[in-house]
mmCIF file of C-alpha atoms in Angstrom:
data_model
loop_
_atom_site.group_PDB
_atom_site.id
_atom_site.type_symbol
_atom_site.label_atom_id
_atom_site.label_comp_id
_atom_site.label_asym_id
_atom_site.label_seq_id
_atom_site.Cartn_x
_atom_site.Cartn_y
_atom_site.Cartn_z
ATOM 1 C CA MET A 1 4.789 4.260 6.251
ATOM 2 C CA LYS A 2 1.160 4.437 7.360
ATOM 3 C CA GLU A 3 1.505 8.000 8.644
ATOM 4 C CA LYS A 4 3.217 9.101 5.433
ATOM 5 C CA VAL A 5 0.401 7.617 3.374
ATOM 6 C CA LEU A 6 -2.414 9.104 5.454
ATOM 7 C CA ASP A 7 -0.680 12.486 5.612
ATOM 8 C CA THR A 8 -0.392 12.438 1.827
ATOM 9 C CA ALA A 9 -4.100 11.627 1.524
ATOM 10 C CA ARG A 10 -4.963 14.512 3.872
ATOM 11 C CA ARG A 11 -2.832 16.939 1.859
ATOM 12 C CA LEU A 12 -4.491 15.890 -1.391
ATOM 13 C CA CYS A 13 -8.001 16.124 0.075
ATOM 14 C CA ASP A 14 -7.176 19.547 1.489
ATOM 15 C CA THR A 15 -5.780 20.668 -1.867
ATOM 16 C CA MET A 16 -9.003 19.715 -3.612
ATOM 17 C CA MET A 17 -11.141 21.343 -0.928
ATOM 18 C CA SER A 18 -9.083 24.507 -1.302
ATOM 19 C CA ASN A 19 -9.439 24.528 -5.082
ATOM 20 C CA PHE A 20 -13.150 23.669 -4.923
ATOM 21 C CA LYS A 21 -14.277 25.395 -1.750
ATOM 22 C CA ASN A 22 -17.903 24.586 -2.494
ATOM 23 C CA ALA A 23 -18.336 20.883 -3.106
ATOM 24 C CA LYS A 24 -21.165 21.601 -5.541
ATOM 25 C CA ASP A 25 -18.603 23.116 -7.916
ATOM 26 C CA LEU A 26 -16.797 19.820 -8.506
ATOM 27 C CA PRO A 27 -16.836 19.131 -12.247
ATOM 28 C CA PRO A 28 -18.945 18.294 -14.126
ATOM 29 C CA GLU A 29 -21.030 20.779 -12.136
ATOM 30 C CA LYS A 30 -24.550 19.875 -11.053
ATOM 31 C CA LEU A 31 -24.269 16.367 -12.468
ATOM 32 C CA PHE A 32 -24.454 13.126 -10.463
ATOM 33 C CA HIS A 33 -21.506 11.455 -12.187
ATOM 34 C CA TYR A 34 -18.642 9.059 -11.583
ATOM 35 C CA HIS A 35 -15.976 11.788 -11.828
ATOM 36 C CA GLN A 36 -17.107 13.179 -8.494
ATOM 37 C CA GLY A 37 -18.118 9.736 -7.282
ATOM 38 C CA VAL A 38 -14.635 8.283 -7.686
ATOM 39 C CA PHE A 39 -12.941 11.244 -6.008
ATOM 40 C CA LEU A 40 -15.375 11.338 -3.097
ATOM 41 C CA SER A 41 -15.242 7.548 -2.684
ATOM 42 C CA GLY A 42 -11.501 7.914 -2.199
ATOM 43 C CA MET A 43 -12.092 10.736 0.265
ATOM 44 C CA MET A 44 -14.667 8.626 2.138
ATOM 45 C CA ASN A 45 -12.255 5.704 2.460
ATOM 46 C CA ASN A 46 -9.632 7.993 3.965
ATOM 47 C CA TYR A 47 -12.200 9.675 6.213
ATOM 48 C CA LYS A 48 -12.939 6.260 7.685
ATOM 49 C CA LEU A 49 -9.236 5.881 8.534
ATOM 50 C CA THR A 50 -8.546 9.422 9.761
ATOM 51 C CA GLY A 51 -11.891 10.335 11.314
ATOM 52 C CA GLU A 52 -11.546 13.939 10.144
ATOM 53 C CA GLU A 53 -15.121 15.209 10.007
ATOM 54 C CA LYS A 54 -14.428 17.920 7.434
ATOM 55 C CA TYR A 55 -14.076 15.213 4.815
ATOM 56 C CA TYR A 56 -17.418 13.630 5.678
ATOM 57 C CA ASP A 57 -19.025 17.076 5.659
ATOM 58 C CA TYR A 58 -17.583 17.837 2.219
ATOM 59 C CA ILE A 59 -18.870 14.564 0.753
ATOM 60 C CA LYS A 60 -22.299 15.139 2.254
ATOM 61 C CA ALA A 61 -22.366 18.705 0.923
ATOM 62 C CA TRP A 62 -21.804 17.490 -2.641
ATOM 63 C CA VAL A 63 -24.473 14.797 -2.394
ATOM 64 C CA ASP A 64 -26.923 17.236 -0.814
ATOM 65 C CA SER A 65 -26.313 19.740 -3.615
ATOM 66 C CA ILE A 66 -27.854 17.270 -6.090
ATOM 67 C CA ILE A 67 -30.235 15.072 -4.090
ATOM 68 C CA GLN A 68 -33.314 16.955 -2.933
ATOM 69 C CA GLU A 69 -35.180 16.505 0.351
ATOM 70 C CA ASP A 70 -37.714 14.210 -1.291
ATOM 71 C CA GLY A 71 -34.925 11.953 -2.615
ATOM 72 C CA THR A 72 -35.057 13.237 -6.192
ATOM 73 C CA ILE A 73 -31.710 13.226 -7.996
ATOM 74 C CA ASP A 74 -31.544 16.558 -9.798
ATOM 75 C CA THR A 75 -29.344 15.822 -12.812
ATOM 76 C CA TYR A 76 -28.169 12.445 -14.045
ATOM 77 C CA ASP A 77 -28.408 10.282 -17.145
ATOM 78 C CA PRO A 78 -30.214 6.987 -16.480
ATOM 79 C CA THR A 79 -28.901 5.485 -19.744
ATOM 80 C CA ARG A 80 -25.247 5.277 -18.668
ATOM 81 C CA LEU A 81 -23.625 3.358 -15.844
ATOM 82 C CA ASP A 82 -21.289 6.306 -15.229
ATOM 83 C CA ASP A 83 -24.138 8.079 -13.438
ATOM 84 C CA ILE A 84 -24.969 5.102 -11.231
ATOM 85 C CA GLN A 85 -21.517 4.852 -9.576
ATOM 86 C CA PRO A 86 -21.852 7.820 -7.135
ATOM 87 C CA GLY A 87 -24.692 5.939 -5.500
ATOM 88 C CA ILE A 88 -22.159 4.104 -3.365
ATOM 89 C CA LEU A 89 -21.796 7.329 -1.363
ATOM 90 C CA LEU A 90 -25.411 6.992 -0.252
ATOM 91 C CA PHE A 91 -24.803 3.912 1.898
ATOM 92 C CA PRO A 92 -22.561 5.578 4.525
ATOM 93 C CA LEU A 93 -24.663 8.745 4.482
ATOM 94 C CA TYR A 94 -27.852 6.797 5.168
ATOM 95 C CA GLU A 95 -26.150 4.600 7.756
ATOM 96 C CA ARG A 96 -25.071 7.657 9.720
ATOM 97 C CA THR A 97 -28.052 9.992 9.299
ATOM 98 C CA LYS A 98 -30.966 7.603 8.635
ATOM 99 C CA ASP A 99 -32.251 10.332 6.316
ATOM 100 C CA GLU A 100 -34.778 8.656 4.021
ATOM 101 C CA LYS A 101 -33.826 10.825 1.049
ATOM 102 C CA TYR A 102 -30.601 8.845 0.626
ATOM 103 C CA LYS A 103 -32.483 5.551 0.687
ATOM 104 C CA ILE A 104 -35.022 6.856 -1.837
ATOM 105 C CA ALA A 105 -32.286 8.054 -4.205
ATOM 106 C CA LEU A 106 -30.491 4.737 -3.867
ATOM 107 C CA GLY A 107 -33.707 2.926 -4.733
ATOM 108 C CA THR A 108 -34.052 5.060 -7.860
ATOM 109 C CA LEU A 109 -30.601 4.030 -9.070
ATOM 110 C CA ILE A 110 -31.099 0.372 -8.232
ATOM 111 C CA ASP A 111 -34.433 0.297 -10.038
ATOM 112 C CA ILE A 112 -32.611 1.438 -13.177
ATOM 113 C CA LEU A 113 -30.233 -1.521 -12.857
ATOM 114 C CA ARG A 114 -33.144 -3.959 -12.542
ATOM 115 C CA THR A 115 -33.914 -3.532 -16.227
ATOM 116 C CA TRP A 116 -30.493 -2.624 -17.614
ATOM 117 C CA LYS A 117 -30.031 -3.703 -21.237
ATOM 118 C CA LYS A 118 -27.867 -6.752 -21.866
ATOM 119 C CA ASN A 119 -26.184 -8.328 -24.856
ATOM 120 C CA ASN A 120 -26.790 -11.943 -25.835
ATOM 121 C CA ALA A 121 -24.099 -13.141 -23.423
ATOM 122 C CA GLY A 122 -25.925 -11.483 -20.523
ATOM 123 C CA GLY A 123 -23.470 -8.602 -20.252
ATOM 124 C CA PHE A 124 -24.547 -5.065 -19.394
ATOM 125 C CA TRP A 125 -24.379 -2.545 -22.207
ATOM 126 C CA HIS A 126 -21.941 0.203 -21.220
ATOM 127 C CA LYS A 127 -24.466 2.839 -22.297
ATOM 128 C CA ASP A 128 -27.627 2.979 -24.359
ATOM 129 C CA MET A 129 -25.621 4.707 -27.057
ATOM 130 C CA HIS A 130 -23.213 1.718 -27.146
ATOM 131 C CA PRO A 131 -25.539 -1.242 -27.830
ATOM 132 C CA ASN A 132 -24.173 -4.724 -27.069
ATOM 133 C CA GLN A 133 -20.829 -3.291 -25.911
ATOM 134 C CA MET A 134 -19.145 -4.172 -22.619
ATOM 135 C CA TRP A 135 -16.365 -1.872 -21.395
ATOM 136 C CA LEU A 136 -14.138 -2.835 -18.470
ATOM 137 C CA ASP A 137 -14.951 0.538 -16.889
ATOM 138 C CA SER A 138 -18.556 -0.595 -16.448
ATOM 139 C CA LEU A 139 -17.798 -3.134 -13.759
ATOM 140 C CA TYR A 140 -16.661 -0.387 -11.396
ATOM 141 C CA MET A 141 -19.645 1.800 -12.280
ATOM 142 C CA GLY A 142 -22.307 -0.814 -11.555
ATOM 143 C CA GLY A 143 -20.773 -3.773 -9.717
ATOM 144 C CA PRO A 144 -19.855 -2.412 -6.272
ATOM 145 C CA ILE A 145 -23.173 -0.626 -5.788
ATOM 146 C CA GLN A 146 -25.030 -3.829 -6.694
ATOM 147 C CA ALA A 147 -22.954 -5.889 -4.271
ATOM 148 C CA GLU A 148 -23.399 -3.489 -1.377
ATOM 149 C CA TYR A 149 -27.101 -3.099 -2.090
ATOM 150 C CA ALA A 150 -27.491 -6.876 -1.883
ATOM 151 C CA VAL A 151 -26.272 -6.752 1.716
ATOM 152 C CA PHE A 152 -28.163 -3.521 2.465
ATOM 153 C CA SER A 153 -31.513 -4.802 1.182
ATOM 154 C CA GLY A 154 -31.243 -8.578 1.332
ATOM 155 C CA GLU A 155 -31.857 -8.843 -2.425
ATOM 156 C CA THR A 156 -29.013 -11.252 -3.076
ATOM 157 C CA LYS A 157 -29.684 -11.348 -6.808
ATOM 158 C CA PHE A 158 -27.783 -8.086 -7.145
ATOM 159 C CA LEU A 159 -24.625 -9.668 -5.781
ATOM 160 C CA ASP A 160 -25.086 -12.593 -8.164
ATOM 161 C CA GLU A 161 -25.478 -10.136 -11.051
ATOM 162 C CA ALA A 162 -22.354 -8.174 -10.160
ATOM 163 C CA ALA A 163 -20.299 -11.358 -10.005
ATOM 164 C CA GLU A 164 -21.741 -12.604 -13.282
ATOM 165 C CA GLN A 165 -20.762 -9.386 -15.075
ATOM 166 C CA ALA A 166 -17.149 -9.802 -13.926
ATOM 167 C CA VAL A 167 -17.057 -13.380 -15.194
ATOM 168 C CA ILE A 168 -18.628 -12.534 -18.557
ATOM 169 C CA MET A 169 -15.992 -9.856 -19.075
ATOM 170 C CA TYR A 170 -13.149 -12.192 -18.229
ATOM 171 C CA GLU A 171 -14.423 -14.967 -20.461
ATOM 172 C CA ASN A 172 -14.878 -12.667 -23.459
ATOM 173 C CA MET A 173 -12.300 -9.870 -23.066
ATOM 174 C CA LEU A 174 -9.127 -11.685 -21.999
ATOM 175 C CA ASP A 175 -6.005 -11.431 -24.117
ATOM 176 C CA ALA A 176 -4.595 -14.934 -23.805
ATOM 177 C CA LYS A 177 -1.129 -13.740 -24.838
ATOM 178 C CA THR A 178 -0.685 -11.206 -22.052
ATOM 179 C CA GLY A 179 -3.191 -12.277 -19.409
ATOM 180 C CA LEU A 180 -4.546 -8.718 -19.515
ATOM 181 C CA MET A 181 -7.966 -7.620 -20.742
ATOM 182 C CA PHE A 182 -8.948 -5.516 -23.709
ATOM 183 C CA HIS A 183 -10.730 -2.254 -23.031
ATOM 184 C CA ALA A 184 -14.003 -3.229 -24.702
ATOM 185 C CA TRP A 185 -15.962 -5.939 -26.481
ATOM 186 C CA ASP A 186 -18.829 -5.609 -28.947
ATOM 187 C CA GLU A 187 -20.757 -8.840 -28.809
ATOM 188 C CA SER A 188 -22.465 -7.933 -32.091
ATOM 189 C CA LYS A 189 -19.088 -7.180 -33.793
ATOM 190 C CA GLU A 190 -20.700 -4.190 -35.541
ATOM 191 C CA VAL A 191 -18.886 -1.127 -34.173
ATOM 192 C CA GLU A 192 -15.927 0.171 -36.198
ATOM 193 C CA TRP A 193 -13.246 -0.685 -33.626
ATOM 194 C CA ALA A 194 -14.371 -4.298 -33.127
ATOM 195 C CA ASP A 195 -12.281 -7.152 -34.455
ATOM 196 C CA PRO A 196 -14.528 -8.837 -37.043
ATOM 197 C CA ALA A 197 -13.836 -12.281 -35.608
ATOM 198 C CA THR A 198 -13.851 -11.593 -31.833
ATOM 199 C CA GLY A 199 -15.585 -8.241 -31.399
ATOM 200 C CA LEU A 200 -12.686 -7.084 -29.203
ATOM 201 C CA SER A 201 -11.144 -3.630 -29.152
ATOM 202 C CA PRO A 202 -7.483 -3.457 -30.196
ATOM 203 C CA GLU A 203 -5.697 -2.361 -27.008
ATOM 204 C CA VAL A 204 -5.324 -2.841 -23.251
ATOM 205 C CA TRP A 205 -5.978 0.566 -21.697
ATOM 206 C CA GLY A 206 -4.501 1.073 -18.247
ATOM 207 C CA ARG A 207 -7.267 2.774 -16.299
ATOM 208 C CA ALA A 208 -9.994 0.477 -17.622
ATOM 209 C CA GLN A 209 -7.987 -2.519 -16.444
ATOM 210 C CA GLY A 210 -7.571 -0.740 -13.119
ATOM 211 C CA TRP A 211 -11.303 -0.232 -12.661
ATOM 212 C CA TYR A 212 -11.848 -3.926 -13.293
ATOM 213 C CA VAL A 213 -9.442 -5.283 -10.667
ATOM 214 C CA VAL A 214 -10.551 -2.732 -8.069
ATOM 215 C CA ALA A 215 -14.219 -3.507 -8.731
ATOM 216 C CA ILE A 216 -13.811 -7.265 -8.277
ATOM 217 C CA LEU A 217 -12.353 -6.708 -4.807
ATOM 218 C CA ASP A 218 -15.148 -4.277 -3.946
ATOM 219 C CA ILE A 219 -17.645 -6.963 -4.945
ATOM 220 C CA LEU A 220 -15.824 -9.698 -3.037
ATOM 221 C CA GLN A 221 -15.898 -7.737 0.221
ATOM 222 C CA PHE A 222 -19.689 -8.153 0.277
ATOM 223 C CA MET A 223 -19.682 -11.791 -0.815
ATOM 224 C CA PRO A 224 -20.124 -14.603 1.725
ATOM 225 C CA ASP A 225 -17.556 -17.384 1.784
ATOM 226 C CA ASN A 226 -20.058 -19.909 0.439
ATOM 227 C CA HIS A 227 -21.152 -17.878 -2.573
ATOM 228 C CA PRO A 228 -20.890 -20.039 -5.726
ATOM 229 C CA ARG A 229 -18.957 -17.368 -7.628
ATOM 230 C CA ARG A 230 -16.516 -16.406 -4.878
ATOM 231 C CA GLU A 231 -13.684 -18.766 -5.800
ATOM 232 C CA LYS A 232 -14.051 -17.907 -9.480
ATOM 233 C CA LEU A 233 -13.718 -14.187 -8.776
ATOM 234 C CA ILE A 234 -10.667 -14.796 -6.589
ATOM 235 C CA GLU A 235 -9.132 -16.930 -9.338
ATOM 236 C CA ILE A 236 -9.736 -14.169 -11.907
ATOM 237 C CA GLU A 237 -8.375 -11.455 -9.624
ATOM 238 C CA LYS A 238 -5.181 -13.340 -8.850
ATOM 239 C CA ALA A 239 -4.593 -14.179 -12.510
ATOM 240 C CA VAL A 240 -5.091 -10.621 -13.748
ATOM 241 C CA LEU A 241 -3.019 -9.076 -10.949
ATOM 242 C CA ALA A 242 -0.190 -11.512 -11.703
ATOM 243 C CA SER A 243 -0.230 -10.346 -15.321
ATOM 244 C CA ILE A 244 -0.384 -6.680 -14.340
ATOM 245 C CA ILE A 245 2.668 -7.097 -12.120
ATOM 246 C CA LYS A 246 4.658 -8.422 -15.096
ATOM 247 C CA TYR A 247 4.141 -5.190 -17.015
ATOM 248 C CA ARG A 248 5.282 -2.645 -14.440
ATOM 249 C CA ASP A 249 8.198 -0.584 -15.706
ATOM 250 C CA ALA A 250 11.272 -1.875 -13.851
ATOM 251 C CA GLN A 251 12.924 1.529 -13.452
ATOM 252 C CA LYS A 252 9.951 3.838 -12.936
ATOM 253 C CA ARG A 253 7.978 1.259 -10.914
ATOM 254 C CA MET A 254 4.733 2.441 -12.510
ATOM 255 C CA TRP A 255 2.597 1.380 -15.473
ATOM 256 C CA TYR A 256 2.012 2.641 -18.994
ATOM 257 C CA GLN A 257 -1.063 4.164 -20.593
ATOM 258 C CA VAL A 258 -1.209 1.134 -22.916
ATOM 259 C CA ILE A 259 -0.034 -1.414 -20.380
ATOM 260 C CA ASP A 260 1.623 -4.048 -22.526
ATOM 261 C CA LYS A 261 3.388 -1.719 -24.989
ATOM 262 C CA GLY A 262 5.834 0.129 -22.798
ATOM 263 C CA ASP A 263 8.540 -0.225 -25.427
ATOM 264 C CA CYS A 264 6.446 1.304 -28.223
ATOM 265 C CA ALA A 265 6.948 4.844 -29.500
ATOM 266 C CA GLY A 266 4.943 7.521 -27.748
ATOM 267 C CA ASN A 267 3.675 5.441 -24.840
ATOM 268 C CA TRP A 268 3.945 7.071 -21.427
ATOM 269 C CA ILE A 269 3.648 6.328 -17.727
ATOM 270 C CA GLU A 270 0.080 7.001 -16.581
ATOM 271 C CA THR A 271 -0.601 7.818 -12.948
ATOM 272 C CA SER A 272 -4.236 6.840 -12.411
ATOM 273 C CA CYS A 273 -3.812 3.246 -13.588
ATOM 274 C CA SER A 274 -0.643 2.942 -11.506
ATOM 275 C CA CYS A 275 -2.655 4.052 -8.463
ATOM 276 C CA LEU A 276 -5.497 1.636 -9.174
ATOM 277 C CA PHE A 277 -3.171 -1.332 -9.643
ATOM 278 C CA THR A 278 -1.359 -0.469 -6.413
ATOM 279 C CA ALA A 279 -4.696 -0.107 -4.610
ATOM 280 C CA ALA A 280 -5.886 -3.475 -5.895
ATOM 281 C CA ILE A 281 -2.709 -5.320 -4.913
ATOM 282 C CA ALA A 282 -2.838 -3.736 -1.448
ATOM 283 C CA LYS A 283 -6.501 -4.595 -0.972
ATOM 284 C CA ALA A 284 -5.883 -8.157 -2.159
ATOM 285 C CA ILE A 285 -3.223 -8.451 0.553
ATOM 286 C CA TYR A 286 -5.616 -7.032 3.172
ATOM 287 C CA MET A 287 -8.327 -9.497 2.126
ATOM 288 C CA GLY A 288 -5.939 -12.471 2.214
ATOM 289 C CA ILE A 289 -6.100 -13.042 -1.538
ATOM 290 C CA LEU A 290 -2.413 -12.212 -1.996
ATOM 291 C CA ASP A 291 0.380 -13.066 0.411
ATOM 292 C CA LYS A 292 1.664 -10.411 2.807
ATOM 293 C CA SER A 293 5.060 -10.705 1.135
ATOM 294 C CA TYR A 294 3.707 -8.375 -1.577
ATOM 295 C CA THR A 295 3.592 -5.512 0.947
ATOM 296 C CA ASP A 296 7.111 -4.336 0.095
ATOM 297 C CA TYR A 297 6.144 -4.306 -3.582
ATOM 298 C CA VAL A 298 3.084 -2.176 -2.816
ATOM 299 C CA ASN A 299 5.109 0.265 -0.735
ATOM 300 C CA GLU A 300 7.654 0.540 -3.533
ATOM 301 C CA CYS A 301 4.857 1.388 -5.975
ATOM 302 C CA PHE A 302 3.401 3.963 -3.599
ATOM 303 C CA ASP A 303 6.771 5.651 -3.145
ATOM 304 C CA ALA A 304 7.299 5.813 -6.897
ATOM 305 C CA ILE A 305 3.880 7.377 -7.442
ATOM 306 C CA TYR A 306 4.396 9.766 -4.532
ATOM 307 C CA ASP A 307 7.723 10.871 -5.987
ATOM 308 C CA SER A 308 6.098 11.484 -9.366
ATOM 309 C CA VAL A 309 3.400 13.888 -8.179
ATOM 310 C CA GLU A 310 3.944 17.626 -7.898
ATOM 311 C CA LYS A 311 4.189 19.239 -4.467
ATOM 312 C CA LYS A 312 3.569 22.951 -3.999
ATOM 313 C CA GLY A 313 4.070 23.639 -0.332
ATOM 314 C CA ASP A 314 1.384 21.620 1.434
ATOM 315 C CA GLU A 315 -0.549 21.108 -1.779
ATOM 316 C CA ILE A 316 -0.346 18.014 -3.981
ATOM 317 C CA TYR A 317 -1.079 17.771 -7.703
ATOM 318 C CA VAL A 318 -1.459 14.340 -9.266
ATOM 319 C CA ASN A 319 -0.156 14.727 -12.791
ATOM 320 C CA LYS A 320 0.089 12.561 -15.936
ATOM 321 C CA VAL A 321 -3.562 11.546 -15.594
ATOM 322 C CA CYS A 322 -5.346 10.634 -18.809
ATOM 323 C CA VAL A 323 -8.628 12.446 -19.280
ATOM 324 C CA GLY A 324 -11.639 10.260 -19.965
ATOM 325 C CA THR A 325 -11.595 8.390 -23.235
ATOM 326 C CA GLY A 326 -13.660 6.237 -25.494
ATOM 327 C CA VAL A 327 -12.344 3.108 -27.177
ATOM 328 C CA LYS A 328 -9.272 3.916 -29.289
ATOM 329 C CA ASP A 329 -6.463 2.393 -31.283
ATOM 330 C CA TYR A 330 -2.892 2.647 -29.962
ATOM 331 C CA GLN A 331 -2.293 6.104 -31.397
ATOM 332 C CA GLY A 332 -5.575 7.337 -29.983
ATOM 333 C CA TYR A 333 -4.696 6.308 -26.429
ATOM 334 C CA ILE A 334 -1.209 7.758 -26.413
ATOM 335 C CA GLU A 335 -2.476 11.056 -27.839
ATOM 336 C CA ARG A 336 -5.032 11.569 -25.079
ATOM 337 C CA PRO A 337 -4.374 14.758 -23.112
ATOM 338 C CA THR A 338 -3.464 14.739 -19.433
ATOM 339 C CA VAL A 339 -4.675 16.967 -16.610
ATOM 340 C CA ALA A 340 -3.211 17.504 -13.149
ATOM 341 C CA ASN A 341 -5.699 16.714 -10.373
ATOM 342 C CA ASP A 342 -8.252 15.387 -12.823
ATOM 343 C CA LEU A 343 -10.858 13.724 -10.603
ATOM 344 C CA HIS A 344 -10.086 10.299 -12.095
ATOM 345 C CA GLY A 345 -6.507 10.622 -10.895
ATOM 346 C CA VAL A 346 -7.266 12.172 -7.519
ATOM 347 C CA GLY A 347 -9.849 9.494 -6.806
ATOM 348 C CA ALA A 348 -7.511 6.690 -7.842
ATOM 349 C CA PHE A 349 -4.713 8.188 -5.730
ATOM 350 C CA LEU A 350 -6.947 8.405 -2.654
ATOM 351 C CA LEU A 351 -8.255 4.866 -3.138
ATOM 352 C CA MET A 352 -4.620 3.758 -3.234
ATOM 353 C CA CYS A 353 -3.739 5.681 -0.075
ATOM 354 C CA ALA A 354 -6.534 4.067 1.919
ATOM 355 C CA GLU A 355 -5.568 0.544 0.881
ATOM 356 C CA VAL A 356 -1.824 1.044 1.373
ATOM 357 C CA ALA A 357 -2.453 2.516 4.823
ATOM 358 C CA ARG A 358 -4.496 -0.521 5.840
ATOM 359 C CA ILE A 359 -1.634 -2.976 5.246
ATOM 360 C CA ASN A 360 1.091 -0.909 6.945
#
């Protein structure tokens, strides 16, 4: 199984490198953004398992196309967490090269997080343009880089902050009926989609839930055993994963765009969330949070996702991937377009491959 998984990851990486021969052309071009960050994070995780230098070189080429020799980040938006996420690529680049420009750029991103705006509950705003709103996506954009920076720099407050954001989300965004979490929460209850009593958005969107469970594990891997929030994060992760498992489609062995409404008209199986859930379950097994008996379940999920993607010779195209979306109602989510080899989906698929390979 491990060789199948790693071979699949290689084929997908090679497909992307063939379609985007110059890393700087990855969309959105010339922007330091989570679309490229997610894809290249997945590539980096598989590089660490395969040791194929062309993948490291490709990642470095993209970063170097945006970060200048003095550490300046050419194009990014400091008011949205989406443009902080690619900073996690800077840790392995600095570790290997000791080039100060990566450390300087990392410091720029971290300094932004030092004064990030918060709602009254202490939760990070998703973006400046979304005051008081927490979106599940945000935990992946800001949490892992904070946790790793805490170890990198010794500033442990960043690990505490990352953990606190996960807890605030769980305490305010949980759907008690399903055990899943709503896409977003407006603490001020002012935005049009917010429930007037709770401030919650109306639906459980697959990929947002996926970012959340993957991010908690990424935070936990940098957390010492005696950290006061460690057991709470493990408790949350196990509870949410248990609920996610309940909603997998029994026949297709994948998950729906709106997770808990698989029997509703128009809903459809979405690949990126299925990859993220599979990655999270696999990583939870690897970290000892879930029992090894779940390995067969993970492999079954991987095989189902593998069977669903399009193969053209040696090339792989991950299809049925929802493009990015804001907060929607049910109809809005199911009407979102899909794109084959959208970077969200490719990144999620590669993250899954790395974690499945590690437990086989």
